[in-house]
Every structure is written in structure tokens, then in C-alpha cells.
Coordinates of C-alpha atoms in Angstrom, one line a residue:
X34 CA 29.2 7.1 -11.9
X35 CA 25.9 5.2 -11.2
X36 CA 22.5 6.8 -11.3
X37 CA 19.7 6.9 -8.7
X38 CA 16.6 5.2 -9.9
X39 CA 13.4 5.7 -7.8
X40 CA 9.8 5.0 -8.5
X41 CA 6.7 6.9 -7.6
X42 CA 3.3 5.2 -6.9
X43 CA 0.4 5.5 -4.5
X44 CA 1.6 5.8 -0.9
X45 CA 5.3 5.6 -1.4
X46 CA 8.2 7.6 -2.7
X47 CA 9.2 5.9 -5.9
X48 CA 9.4 7.0 -9.5
X49 CA 8.3 5.5 -12.8
X50 CA 10.4 5.3 -15.9
X51 CA 9.9 8.0 -18.6
X52 CA 6.6 7.7 -20.3
X53 CA 5.8 7.9 -24.0
X54 CA 5.1 11.6 -23.6
X55 CA 8.4 12.4 -22.1
X56 CA 10.2 10.3 -24.7
X57 CA 8.6 12.4 -27.5
X58 CA 9.7 15.6 -25.7
X59 CA 13.2 14.2 -25.4
X60 CA 13.3 13.5 -29.2
X61 CA 12.0 17.0 -29.9
X62 CA 14.8 18.5 -27.7
X63 CA 17.4 16.3 -29.4
X64 CA 16.3 17.3 -32.9
X65 CA 16.4 21.0 -31.9
X66 CA 19.9 20.7 -30.6
X67 CA 21.0 19.0 -33.8
X68 CA 19.4 21.7 -35.9
X69 CA 21.1 24.4 -33.8
X70 CA 24.5 22.8 -34.3
X71 CA 24.0 22.6 -38.1
X72 CA 23.1 26.3 -38.2
X73 CA 26.2 27.1 -36.2
X74 CA 28.4 24.9 -38.4
X75 CA 27.1 26.7 -41.4
X76 CA 27.7 30.1 -40.0
X77 CA 31.3 29.5 -39.0
X78 CA 32.4 27.5 -42.0
X79 CA 30.7 29.3 -44.9
X80 CA 33.1 31.4 -46.9
X81 CA 31.7 33.4 -49.9
X82 CA 33.7 33.6 -53.2
X83 CA 36.6 36.0 -53.2
X84 CA 34.9 39.4 -53.6
X85 CA 36.2 42.2 -55.8
X86 CA 37.0 45.5 -54.3
X87 CA 33.7 46.9 -55.5
X88 CA 31.5 44.2 -53.8
X89 CA 33.4 43.6 -50.5
X90 CA 31.2 45.9 -48.4
X91 CA 28.0 44.4 -49.8
X92 CA 29.2 40.8 -49.0
X93 CA 30.0 41.8 -45.4
X94 CA 26.6 43.2 -45.0
X95 CA 25.1 40.0 -46.5
X96 CA 27.1 37.9 -44.0
X97 CA 25.9 40.1 -41.1
X98 CA 22.3 39.6 -42.2
X99 CA 22.8 35.8 -42.3
X100 CA 24.3 35.9 -38.8
X101 CA 21.2 37.8 -37.6
X102 CA 18.9 35.3 -39.1
X103 CA 20.8 32.4 -37.6
X104 CA 20.8 34.1 -34.2
X105 CA 17.0 34.5 -34.4
X106 CA 16.6 30.8 -35.3
X107 CA 18.9 29.8 -32.4
X108 CA 16.9 32.0 -29.9
X109 CA 13.7 30.5 -31.2
X110 CA 15.0 26.9 -30.8
X111 CA 16.2 27.7 -27.3
X112 CA 12.7 29.0 -26.4
X113 CA 11.2 25.9 -27.7
X114 CA 13.6 23.8 -25.7
X115 CA 12.7 25.7 -22.5
X116 CA 9.0 25.3 -23.2
X117 CA 9.4 21.6 -23.8
X118 CA 11.3 21.2 -20.5
X119 CA 8.5 23.1 -18.7
X120 CA 5.9 20.9 -20.3
X121 CA 7.9 17.8 -19.4
X122 CA 8.2 18.9 -15.7
X123 CA 4.4 19.4 -15.7
X124 CA 3.8 16.0 -17.1
X125 CA 6.1 14.4 -14.6
X126 CA 4.3 16.2 -11.7
X127 CA 0.9 15.0 -12.9
X128 CA 2.2 11.4 -13.3
X129 CA 4.0 11.3 -10.0
X130 CA 1.2 12.7 -7.9
X131 CA 2.7 16.1 -7.0
X132 CA -0.6 17.8 -7.7
X133 CA -2.9 15.5 -5.7
X134 CA -2.6 17.8 -2.6
X135 CA -3.2 21.5 -3.0
X136 CA -0.7 23.0 -0.5
X137 CA -2.2 26.4 -1.0
X138 CA -5.4 25.2 0.5
X139 CA -6.5 27.5 3.4
X140 CA -6.4 26.2 6.9
X141 CA -4.0 23.4 6.0
X142 CA -2.2 22.5 9.2
X143 CA 1.5 23.6 9.1
X144 CA 2.7 20.1 10.0
X145 CA 0.8 18.6 7.1
X146 CA 2.2 21.2 4.8
X147 CA 5.7 20.5 6.0
X148 CA 5.2 16.7 5.6
X149 CA 3.7 17.0 2.1
X150 CA 6.3 19.4 0.7
X151 CA 8.4 17.7 -1.9
X152 CA 12.1 17.2 -1.2
X153 CA 15.0 17.3 -3.6
X154 CA 16.7 14.0 -4.4
X155 CA 19.9 13.6 -2.4
X156 CA 22.0 12.9 -5.5
X157 CA 20.3 15.4 -7.8
X158 CA 18.3 14.6 -11.0
X159 CA 17.5 11.0 -11.6
X160 CA 19.1 9.9 -14.9
X161 CA 16.3 7.5 -15.9
X162 CA 13.2 9.5 -15.0
X163 CA 14.5 13.0 -15.1
X164 CA 12.8 13.8 -11.8
X165 CA 14.5 16.0 -9.2
X166 CA 12.2 15.7 -6.2
X167 CA 10.4 13.1 -4.3
X168 CA 7.1 12.9 -2.4
X169 CA 6.4 12.0 1.2
X170 CA 5.1 8.5 1.9
X171 CA 1.4 9.2 2.3
X172 CA -1.5 8.0 0.3
X173 CA -2.5 10.5 -2.4
X174 CA -6.0 9.1 -2.4
X175 CA -6.6 11.4 0.6
X176 CA -6.2 14.4 -1.7
X177 CA -9.1 13.3 -3.9
X178 CA -11.7 13.0 -1.2
X179 CA -12.8 16.2 0.6
X180 CA -14.0 14.2 3.6
X181 CA -10.8 12.3 3.8
X182 CA -8.8 15.5 3.6
X183 CA -10.9 17.0 6.4
X184 CA -10.1 14.0 8.6
X185 CA -6.4 14.2 7.6
X186 CA -6.4 17.9 8.6
X187 CA -7.8 17.0 12.0
X188 CA -5.2 14.2 12.4
X189 CA -2.3 16.6 11.6
X190 CA -3.5 19.5 13.7
X191 CA -1.1 19.6 16.6
X192 CA 1.8 21.5 18.0
X193 CA 5.2 20.0 16.9
X194 CA 7.3 18.4 19.7
X195 CA 4.4 18.5 22.2
X196 CA 1.8 15.9 23.3
X197 CA -0.5 14.6 20.6
X198 CA -4.0 16.0 21.0
X199 CA -7.0 13.9 22.1
X200 CA -8.8 12.9 19.0
X201 CA -11.8 10.8 18.1
X202 CA -10.4 7.3 18.8
X203 CA -11.8 6.1 15.5
X204 CA -10.2 8.8 13.3
X205 CA -7.3 6.6 12.3
X206 CA -9.6 3.8 11.3
X207 CA -11.8 6.2 9.4
X208 CA -8.8 7.4 7.4
X209 CA -7.7 3.9 6.7
X210 CA -11.2 2.9 5.6
X211 CA -11.1 5.8 3.1
X212 CA -7.9 4.3 1.6
X213 CA -5.6 6.9 3.3
X214 CA -2.8 4.3 3.7
X215 CA -0.1 4.9 4.7
X216 CA -0.9 7.7 7.1
X217 CA 1.6 10.6 7.5
X218 CA 4.1 10.5 10.3
X219 CA 3.6 13.0 13.1
X220 CA 6.0 14.9 15.3
X221 CA 4.1 14.8 18.6
X222 CA 4.3 12.6 21.7
X223 CA 1.7 9.9 22.1
X224 CA -0.1 9.8 25.4
X225 CA -0.1 6.6 27.3
X226 CA -3.4 4.8 27.7
X227 CA -4.7 2.2 30.1
X228 CA -3.5 1.5 33.5
X229 CA 0.1 1.9 34.6
X230 CA 2.3 -0.9 35.9
X231 CA 4.1 -4.0 34.8
X232 CA 2.6 -6.8 32.8
X233 CA 2.5 -10.5 33.7
X234 CA 5.4 -12.5 32.2
X235 CA 4.8 -14.6 29.1
X236 CA 3.0 -17.0 28.7
X237 CA 0.8 -16.1 31.7
X238 CA -0.1 -12.9 29.9
X239 CA -1.8 -14.9 27.0
X240 CA -5.0 -15.3 28.9
X241 CA -4.6 -12.7 31.6
X242 CA -3.3 -9.5 30.2
X243 CA -2.7 -7.6 33.4
X244 CA -2.9 -4.6 34.0
X245 CA -6.0 -4.8 31.7
X246 CA -6.2 -2.3 28.9
X247 CA -9.2 -0.2 28.5
X248 CA -10.8 -3.0 26.5
X249 CA -10.8 -5.3 29.5
X250 CA -11.1 -8.9 28.6
X251 CA -13.5 -8.2 25.7
X252 CA -12.9 -10.7 22.9
X253 CA -10.8 -13.2 24.9
X254 CA -12.1 -16.7 24.1
X255 CA -10.5 -19.9 25.6
X256 CA -12.8 -22.3 23.7
X257 CA -12.0 -21.6 20.1
X258 CA -9.9 -24.2 18.2
X259 CA -9.7 -26.6 21.2
X260 CA -13.4 -27.4 21.8
X261 CA -15.2 -27.7 18.5
X262 CA -19.0 -27.3 18.4
X263 CA -19.7 -27.9 14.8
X264 CA -18.0 -29.9 12.0
X265 CA -16.8 -26.6 10.5
X266 CA -14.6 -26.0 13.6
X267 CA -11.1 -27.4 13.1
X268 CA -8.7 -28.1 16.0
X269 CA -5.3 -26.4 15.9
X270 CA -3.5 -29.6 16.8
X271 CA -5.1 -31.4 13.8
X272 CA -4.1 -28.6 11.5
X273 CA -0.5 -28.6 12.7
X274 CA -0.2 -32.3 11.9
X275 CA -1.1 -31.5 8.3
X276 CA 1.9 -29.2 7.9
X277 CA 4.2 -32.1 7.0
X278 CA 8.0 -31.6 6.9
X279 CA 9.3 -28.3 8.1
X280 CA 6.2 -27.7 10.2
X281 CA 4.7 -24.4 11.0
X282 CA 7.0 -21.7 12.7
X283 CA 5.5 -18.4 11.6
X284 CA 2.0 -17.4 10.6
X285 CA -0.2 -14.5 9.7
X286 CA -3.8 -14.0 11.1
X287 CA -5.8 -11.6 9.0
X288 CA -8.4 -9.7 10.9
X289 CA -7.5 -11.5 14.1
X290 CA -9.6 -9.4 16.6
X291 CA -8.4 -9.9 20.1
X292 CA -5.6 -12.3 19.1
X293 CA -7.1 -15.6 20.3
X294 CA -5.7 -17.5 17.3
X295 CA -2.2 -16.1 17.9
X296 CA -2.4 -17.0 21.6
X297 CA -3.3 -20.6 20.9
X298 CA -0.5 -20.8 18.3
X299 CA 2.0 -19.2 20.8
X300 CA 1.2 -22.0 23.3
X301 CA 2.6 -24.3 20.6
X302 CA 5.7 -22.3 19.9
X303 CA 4.4 -20.8 16.7
X304 CA 4.7 -17.0 16.2
X305 CA 1.7 -15.4 14.5
X306 CA 1.4 -11.8 13.4
X307 CA -2.1 -10.5 13.9
X308 CA -3.7 -7.8 11.7
X309 CA -6.0 -5.8 14.0
X310 CA -8.2 -2.7 13.6
X311 CA -9.7 -1.0 16.6
X312 CA -13.4 -1.9 17.1
X313 CA -16.0 0.6 18.4
X314 CA -13.2 2.9 19.8
X315 CA -11.6 0.0 21.7
X316 CA -7.9 -0.2 21.3
X317 CA -7.7 -3.9 20.3
X318 CA -4.0 -3.4 19.2
X319 CA -3.3 -2.6 22.9
X320 CA -5.1 -5.7 24.1
X321 CA -3.2 -8.0 21.7
X322 CA 0.2 -6.4 22.7
X323 CA -0.7 -6.8 26.4
X324 CA -1.1 -10.5 25.8
X325 CA 2.5 -10.7 24.6
X326 CA 1.5 -11.0 20.9
X327 CA 2.4 -9.0 17.8
X328 CA -0.3 -6.8 16.4
X329 CA -0.1 -4.8 13.1
X330 CA -2.7 -2.2 12.1
X331 CA -3.5 -2.9 8.5
X332 CA -6.7 -3.5 6.5
X333 CA -7.2 -6.5 4.2
X334 CA -7.6 -4.1 1.3
X335 CA -4.0 -2.9 1.7
X336 CA -1.0 -4.6 0.1
X337 CA 0.5 -6.7 2.9
X338 CA 3.9 -5.3 3.9
X339 CA 5.7 -8.7 3.9
X340 CA 8.2 -10.3 1.6
X341 CA 7.1 -13.1 -0.8
X342 CA 6.7 -16.6 0.6
X343 CA 7.6 -16.1 4.2
X344 CA 4.6 -17.5 6.1
X345 CA 4.1 -21.2 6.8
X346 CA 0.4 -20.5 7.5
X347 CA -2.1 -17.8 6.8
X348 CA -5.4 -17.8 8.8
X349 CA -8.5 -15.8 7.6
X350 CA -12.2 -15.8 8.3
X351 CA -14.6 -12.8 7.9
X352 CA -11.8 -10.6 6.6
X353 CA -12.5 -12.2 3.2
X354 CA -15.4 -9.8 3.0
X355 CA -13.2 -6.8 3.9
X356 CA -10.8 -7.4 1.1
X357 CA -12.4 -4.7 -1.1
X358 CA -12.6 -2.0 1.6
X359 CA -16.4 -1.7 2.4
X360 CA -16.2 2.1 2.7
X361 CA -15.1 2.2 -0.9
X362 CA -18.1 0.2 -2.1
X363 CA -16.0 -2.7 -3.3
X364 CA -16.5 -5.3 -0.6
X365 CA -18.7 -7.7 -2.7
X366 CA -16.9 -7.3 -6.0
X367 CA -15.3 -10.6 -7.2
X368 CA -12.3 -8.6 -8.4
X369 CA -11.7 -7.2 -4.9
X370 CA -11.7 -10.7 -3.5
X371 CA -9.3 -11.9 -6.2
X372 CA -6.8 -9.1 -5.4
X373 CA -6.9 -10.1 -1.7
X374 CA -6.5 -13.8 -2.5
X375 CA -3.5 -13.2 -4.8
X376 CA -1.8 -11.2 -2.2
X377 CA -2.4 -14.0 0.4
X378 CA -1.0 -16.5 -2.1
X379 CA 2.1 -14.3 -2.6
X380 CA 3.1 -14.3 1.1
X381 CA 2.6 -18.1 1.7
X382 CA 5.6 -20.3 1.1
X383 CA 5.5 -23.3 -1.2
X384 CA 3.6 -26.2 0.6
X385 CA 2.4 -23.6 3.2
X386 CA -1.2 -23.7 4.4
X387 CA -4.1 -21.4 3.9
X388 CA -6.7 -21.8 6.7
X389 CA -10.1 -20.4 5.7
X390 CA -11.9 -20.6 9.1
X391 CA -15.7 -20.5 9.2
X392 CA -16.3 -18.1 6.4
X393 CA -19.9 -17.1 6.3
X394 CA -21.3 -17.6 2.8
X395 CA -23.9 -14.8 3.0
X396 CA -25.3 -15.8 -0.4
X397 CA -25.0 -18.7 -2.9
X398 CA -23.4 -16.3 -5.3
X399 CA -20.8 -15.2 -2.8
X400 CA -19.9 -18.7 -1.9
X401 CA -19.6 -19.7 -5.5
X402 CA -17.3 -16.7 -6.2
X403 CA -15.0 -17.8 -3.4
X404 CA -14.9 -21.4 -4.6
X405 CA -14.2 -20.4 -8.2
X406 CA -11.3 -18.1 -7.1
X407 CA -9.8 -20.9 -4.9
X408 CA -9.9 -23.3 -7.8
X409 CA -7.7 -20.9 -9.9
X410 CA -4.8 -21.4 -7.5
X411 CA -4.9 -25.2 -7.7
X412 CA -4.4 -25.6 -4.0
X413 CA -4.5 -29.1 -2.5
X414 CA -7.6 -29.5 -0.4
X415 CA -6.4 -31.1 2.9
X416 CA -9.7 -30.3 4.6
X417 CA -12.9 -29.0 3.1
X418 CA -16.2 -28.6 5.0
X419 CA -19.1 -26.6 3.5
X420 CA -22.0 -26.9 5.9
X421 CA -24.6 -25.2 8.1
X422 CA -24.3 -24.2 11.8
X423 CA -26.4 -22.3 14.2
X424 CA -24.8 -19.0 15.3
X425 CA -27.3 -17.0 17.5
X426 CA -29.0 -19.8 19.2
X427 CA -32.2 -18.9 17.5
X428 CA -32.6 -22.0 15.5
X429 CA -31.6 -20.3 12.3
X430 CA -28.9 -22.2 10.3
X431 CA -26.4 -20.4 8.1
X432 CA -23.9 -21.8 5.6
X433 CA -20.1 -21.6 6.5
X434 CA -17.0 -22.8 4.7
X435 CA -13.9 -24.1 6.5
X436 CA -10.9 -25.3 4.5
X437 CA -7.2 -26.2 4.9
X438 CA -5.5 -25.6 1.6
X439 CA -1.9 -26.4 0.7
X440 CA 0.0 -24.1 -1.8
X441 CA 1.4 -26.2 -4.6
X442 CA 5.0 -26.1 -5.9
X443 CA 4.9 -24.0 -9.1
X444 CA 8.5 -24.3 -9.8

């Protein structure tokens, strides 16, 4: 029979292999079992010399005493085994994250308690890890932060099978900014927002998402990537020509706002997934969907939920600053930027393109950090413009980097 092997980590139901501690406990249990068997073998195979009639009763008494001593040793070993198993289960709980959430906490919503309660593995004890239960897919980081747990309590306070309550429209983004990803699932019915009625057919909906969501036309820009104003502004058609054989069929826009980049690409038969976070309480995801595009609610600090090497193009701009989750105080750490860049590199196919579009180098140090990290990947620089441009029409010039980079073949 095969065995079930799962792994446990942050935000997912998965189990790690046995650690050094559990291995030591296993060895202790094994030695205890061997010792017990040796005592039992001695007890049942030992035969004293043939006694005389005058010493038979004393020999029987001596044997009974030996059996009592052996029984006491066996009972002691069994207690040690039980204690070792208890300690092993406690270590496993600490390693797997069972104790991040205190389910005995007062005022914990019943639905959150139900969702967080561990569940037995469907095929019983896992042979490799020794675990018998699994956690729900929710970030255990929420259990470490009182403010995040309070927000999570609000998020999960509802009556099961009824309409979801009206919450602060930014509560989901607040939880995400506190590294509470993934969020728990809920058993309530989402209320429809925006105006009722049908939408315009595609591609008319790209620039006229009717009926308009509550965001209106906020964020829709028809000039970008087709009418450049500065030398940092690349045209979409010029970039598509750089793709070479195979072309560009699928892309990912990180921090894509209203989905303008995806809309321009859709006009050229390129499907682009757009990562979007609601801004100022405005449901930008709704606006992107109304345009006939594919939004996904995810932060740049989260592991991208895509398979390796599937995108022909990844487009990113200011989201480079968000790679370290600003709410966690990591936004300007070079290590945070490295983690983001390595995950971007992971999802780009060989010879695929990375488009860094008008990234604001807020300081010389920040710009040098980005350039140093890019050099580590040994991408081919198809386009590279580091220059100044005016942003607020106030005469003040700021430094921006735009680049088209091609992922090399590392095979």
C-alpha cells in the first residue's frame, strides 16, 4: 500500500518531513521496544538449575520476584514510550502551525472557529511525517498579529448561508497588506455591486465598460503605449516585434491598475492576466472584469500562483516598490526586491520578455539596487533607457528606468 505524503507551510495544507527532533524520539522508542523484547525473552526462556526438593519453593519465589521486576521495567518503558509520543505530537503541532491560532480565544466567530479547526487526514496517519491532521488553507501570520486577528474576526463575523455583511470595503486589502494571504473561505452569499444589466460585447467593452461599475471610468487611459511623450515610453507594437519566434500569446501585468495594458494587448490578440488591488475603496477588480479582462487579487509580495515558465511577457512598473509589502516595513529592502525578481524570473519562459515600464528611481541607491539585481539574471538588454521626465507639469524632473529584458536559455 502507498502512503500519503503532505507538507505543511505558511498558508497551505502541507506537511514537512520528520525533523531531527522527531528522529531522535523515534530512535528512543525503537531502543525501548528492543529492550522490552529482551526482557520478555529472558523471562520466558530462563530456566534455573534442577532444584532439590528442599529448595523448590524458594526457587519459585525467586522466579516470581524476577517476573515482578520485569513487569515493573516493562510498565516503565511503556510510560516512557507514551510520554515520547506525547512530546512528538507537541513538536509536530509547533512545527506545523497548529498553535498559531488560539481557538479558545473569547469572541472568536463560530465560522472562523469551524474553518480553523484541524481535520483528520482522509487516509489516516501519514507514514513519512507521522501527522494525522491537516490545517485549513489560511495564513498563520494572522495569528501572530493582534490587529490582523481583529480584522480577520470582522471578516468572518457573519451568519452561515446568508448574505455576506457590509464591511469596510478596504478590509480585504488591509488583511492582505498584513500578510494574511490566503484569506479563509466564507460560507455567505456575496452581494452584487454596481448597476444591473448586460455588458457590451468584447472588444467594445475594452474602452467602454457599460454598465459602468462604481469606479466609473476612473483609471482608463487611451494614450498609454500608443502615443509616447518621453523617451522612456515604449510602444506596444515595438515591443511585440522584439519577441522573435513564437511571439507573445500570454502575459502577466503586475499591479496593473485599471487594466489599460491588458486592454491594449487584447487588441493585439494577447491575453494578459492583471494583478489588481482595490484603490481607495474603489473595486478596481470589478472595472477590469467589466472591460472583458482577467483580474486577479494578489500582492507583489505574495508567491505568484502560476506554474514555472508559462508567460511570454511580464510587465511591471511601480509594483517593484511593493515587492516587500510596505505594511510590513520591507518595501525598500534589497532582499525584498530580490525575492520579487526571482519569482518573476520563475514564471517567464526561456527567451520571454520582462518589461520594466517607467520605474521611478526614487533615489540613486534604489536605482543602483535594481540594476545590480537585474545584472545577476544575465538578461539580454533589448531596450534600456534611464532618463529624466517631467511628471506633474511643475518643471521638476525625476529619474525613470524603462527596459525590455530577454530571459536567457539556462539549459
